[in-house]
């Protein structure tokens, strides 16, 4: 079988991310990744690109953030030979959990993790589809650290540079495949 790749990976992935204005509320430019998820080659390459900076980090667990983080977290965990840990919205986990509240770009919410999700000293990669203000990923990092896991990095498909989410990650190594600038459209 011949696979034809046209253009750079970044250009091909950008072409599969759709801007939806004013969703889920006025003023938000929503990055809709469903076209990318539906393209088998692009999805695989996106997962590989999200995993690749962390191959040498001895990751033992991937903490995948509900819900779009689940879609990337599980394949990235298999690429890294790591386990996958669901970090879920409030009230979704069946067993005893820790909870961290956080502010979203739109509204507030809370994330939870099972109290035995990772052993102390686990080397954890936090994964989500998109870094905006950083509140969500920072809450996931705090949950891992409450279990005495070590956050060795954070990996995102998309980073919205104008919201400075990296500032909330307190020095954890962070990588994103695509960065969007302050217009909400592609930047360098
Ligand atoms: P934040 O906590 O502000 O970094 O928000 C990140 C979380 O909210 C991720 O789980 C994203 O899926 C979602 N999110 C925030 N802003 C957007 C956006 N403009 N487009 C798509 N998803 C977003």
PDB file of C-alpha atoms and ligand atoms in Angstrom, residues 18-20 23-24 27-33 65-69 89 102-107 127-139 156 158 160 162-163 165 168-169, ligand 1:
ATOM      1  CA  UNK A  18     -11.819  23.461  12.152  1.00  0.00           C
ATOM      2  CA  UNK A  19     -12.466  26.798  13.834  1.00  0.00           C
ATOM      3  CA  UNK A  20     -16.005  27.071  15.196  1.00  0.00           C
ATOM      4  CA  UNK A  23     -18.902  27.770  20.630  1.00  0.00           C
ATOM      5  CA  UNK A  24     -19.766  26.834  23.345  1.00  0.00           C
ATOM      6  CA  UNK A  27     -16.452  34.982  22.023  1.00  0.00           C
ATOM      7  CA  UNK A  28     -14.877  31.504  22.109  1.00  0.00           C
ATOM      8  CA  UNK A  29     -13.170  30.270  18.947  1.00  0.00           C
ATOM      9  CA  UNK A  30     -13.481  26.512  19.405  1.00  0.00           C
ATOM     10  CA  UNK A  31     -10.819  24.294  17.849  1.00  0.00           C
ATOM     11  CA  UNK A  32     -12.797  21.328  16.492  1.00  0.00           C
ATOM     12  CA  UNK A  33     -10.460  18.353  16.075  1.00  0.00           C
ATOM     13  CA  UNK A  65      -7.825  14.303  30.808  1.00  0.00           C
ATOM     14  CA  UNK A  66     -11.543  13.803  30.060  1.00  0.00           C
ATOM     15  CA  UNK A  67     -12.775  13.881  27.459  1.00  0.00           C
ATOM     16  CA  UNK A  68     -10.729  14.681  24.365  1.00  0.00           C
ATOM     17  CA  UNK A  69      -7.539  13.921  26.285  1.00  0.00           C
ATOM     18  CA  UNK A  89     -14.770  15.298  35.557  1.00  0.00           C
ATOM     19  CA  UNK A 102      -9.994  24.786  38.325  1.00  0.00           C
ATOM     20  CA  UNK A 103     -11.102  27.677  36.122  1.00  0.00           C
ATOM     21  CA  UNK A 104     -11.786  27.038  32.434  1.00  0.00           C
ATOM     22  CA  UNK A 105     -11.543  29.453  29.526  1.00  0.00           C
ATOM     23  CA  UNK A 106     -15.331  29.188  29.808  1.00  0.00           C
ATOM     24  CA  UNK A 107     -16.685  28.512  33.334  1.00  0.00           C
ATOM     25  CA  UNK A 127      -2.108  14.574  28.088  1.00  0.00           C
ATOM     26  CA  UNK A 128      -4.900  16.738  26.744  1.00  0.00           C
ATOM     27  CA  UNK A 129      -5.984  17.877  23.293  1.00  0.00           C
ATOM     28  CA  UNK A 130      -5.529  21.596  23.896  1.00  0.00           C
ATOM     29  CA  UNK A 131      -3.792  23.977  26.311  1.00  0.00           C
ATOM     30  CA  UNK A 132      -5.688  27.241  26.720  1.00  0.00           C
ATOM     31  CA  UNK A 133      -5.440  29.021  30.100  1.00  0.00           C
ATOM     32  CA  UNK A 134      -3.711  25.988  31.613  1.00  0.00           C
ATOM     33  CA  UNK A 135      -6.183  25.562  34.465  1.00  0.00           C
ATOM     34  CA  UNK A 136      -7.252  22.081  33.409  1.00  0.00           C
ATOM     35  CA  UNK A 137      -3.763  20.678  32.923  1.00  0.00           C
ATOM     36  CA  UNK A 138      -2.498  22.335  36.100  1.00  0.00           C
ATOM     37  CA  UNK A 139      -5.306  20.674  38.082  1.00  0.00           C
ATOM     38  CA  UNK A 156      -0.917  18.728  23.932  1.00  0.00           C
ATOM     39  CA  UNK A 158      -2.714  22.388  20.333  1.00  0.00           C
ATOM     40  CA  UNK A 160      -3.247  28.700  22.317  1.00  0.00           C
ATOM     41  CA  UNK A 162      -2.160  34.120  23.620  1.00  0.00           C
ATOM     42  CA  UNK A 163      -3.531  32.573  26.846  1.00  0.00           C
ATOM     43  CA  UNK A 165      -1.196  28.306  29.714  1.00  0.00           C
ATOM     44  CA  UNK A 168       0.296  27.691  34.978  1.00  0.00           C
ATOM     45  CA  UNK A 169       2.317  24.513  34.446  1.00  0.00           C
TER      46      UNK A 169
HETATM   47  P1  LIG B   1      -7.761  25.448  29.846  1.00  0.00           P
HETATM   48  O1  LIG B   1      -8.020  24.867  31.207  1.00  0.00           O
HETATM   49  O2  LIG B   1      -8.204  26.871  29.734  1.00  0.00           O
HETATM   50  O3  LIG B   1      -6.313  25.255  29.429  1.00  0.00           O
HETATM   51  O4  LIG B   1      -8.682  24.674  28.819  1.00  0.00           O
HETATM   52  C1  LIG B   1      -8.281  23.467  28.267  1.00  0.00           C
HETATM   53  C2  LIG B   1      -9.425  22.503  28.163  1.00  0.00           C
HETATM   54  O5  LIG B   1     -10.596  23.119  27.654  1.00  0.00           O
HETATM   55  C3  LIG B   1      -9.089  21.379  27.213  1.00  0.00           C
HETATM   56  O6  LIG B   1      -9.603  20.170  27.760  1.00  0.00           O
HETATM   57  C4  LIG B   1      -9.766  21.752  25.920  1.00  0.00           C
HETATM   58  O7  LIG B   1     -10.362  20.613  25.323  1.00  0.00           O
HETATM   59  C5  LIG B   1     -10.830  22.770  26.308  1.00  0.00           C
HETATM   60  N1  LIG B   1     -10.739  24.019  25.535  1.00  0.00           N
HETATM   61  C6  LIG B   1     -10.474  25.247  26.043  1.00  0.00           C
HETATM   62  N2  LIG B   1     -10.494  26.183  25.100  1.00  0.00           N
HETATM   63  C7  LIG B   1     -10.775  25.541  23.944  1.00  0.00           C
HETATM   64  C8  LIG B   1     -10.901  25.963  22.584  1.00  0.00           C
HETATM   65  N3  LIG B   1     -10.768  27.251  22.225  1.00  0.00           N
HETATM   66  N4  LIG B   1     -11.183  25.030  21.647  1.00  0.00           N
HETATM   67  C9  LIG B   1     -11.332  23.724  22.006  1.00  0.00           C
HETATM   68  N5  LIG B   1     -11.211  23.266  23.266  1.00  0.00           N
HETATM   69  C10 LIG B   1     -10.943  24.159  24.235  1.00  0.00           C
END
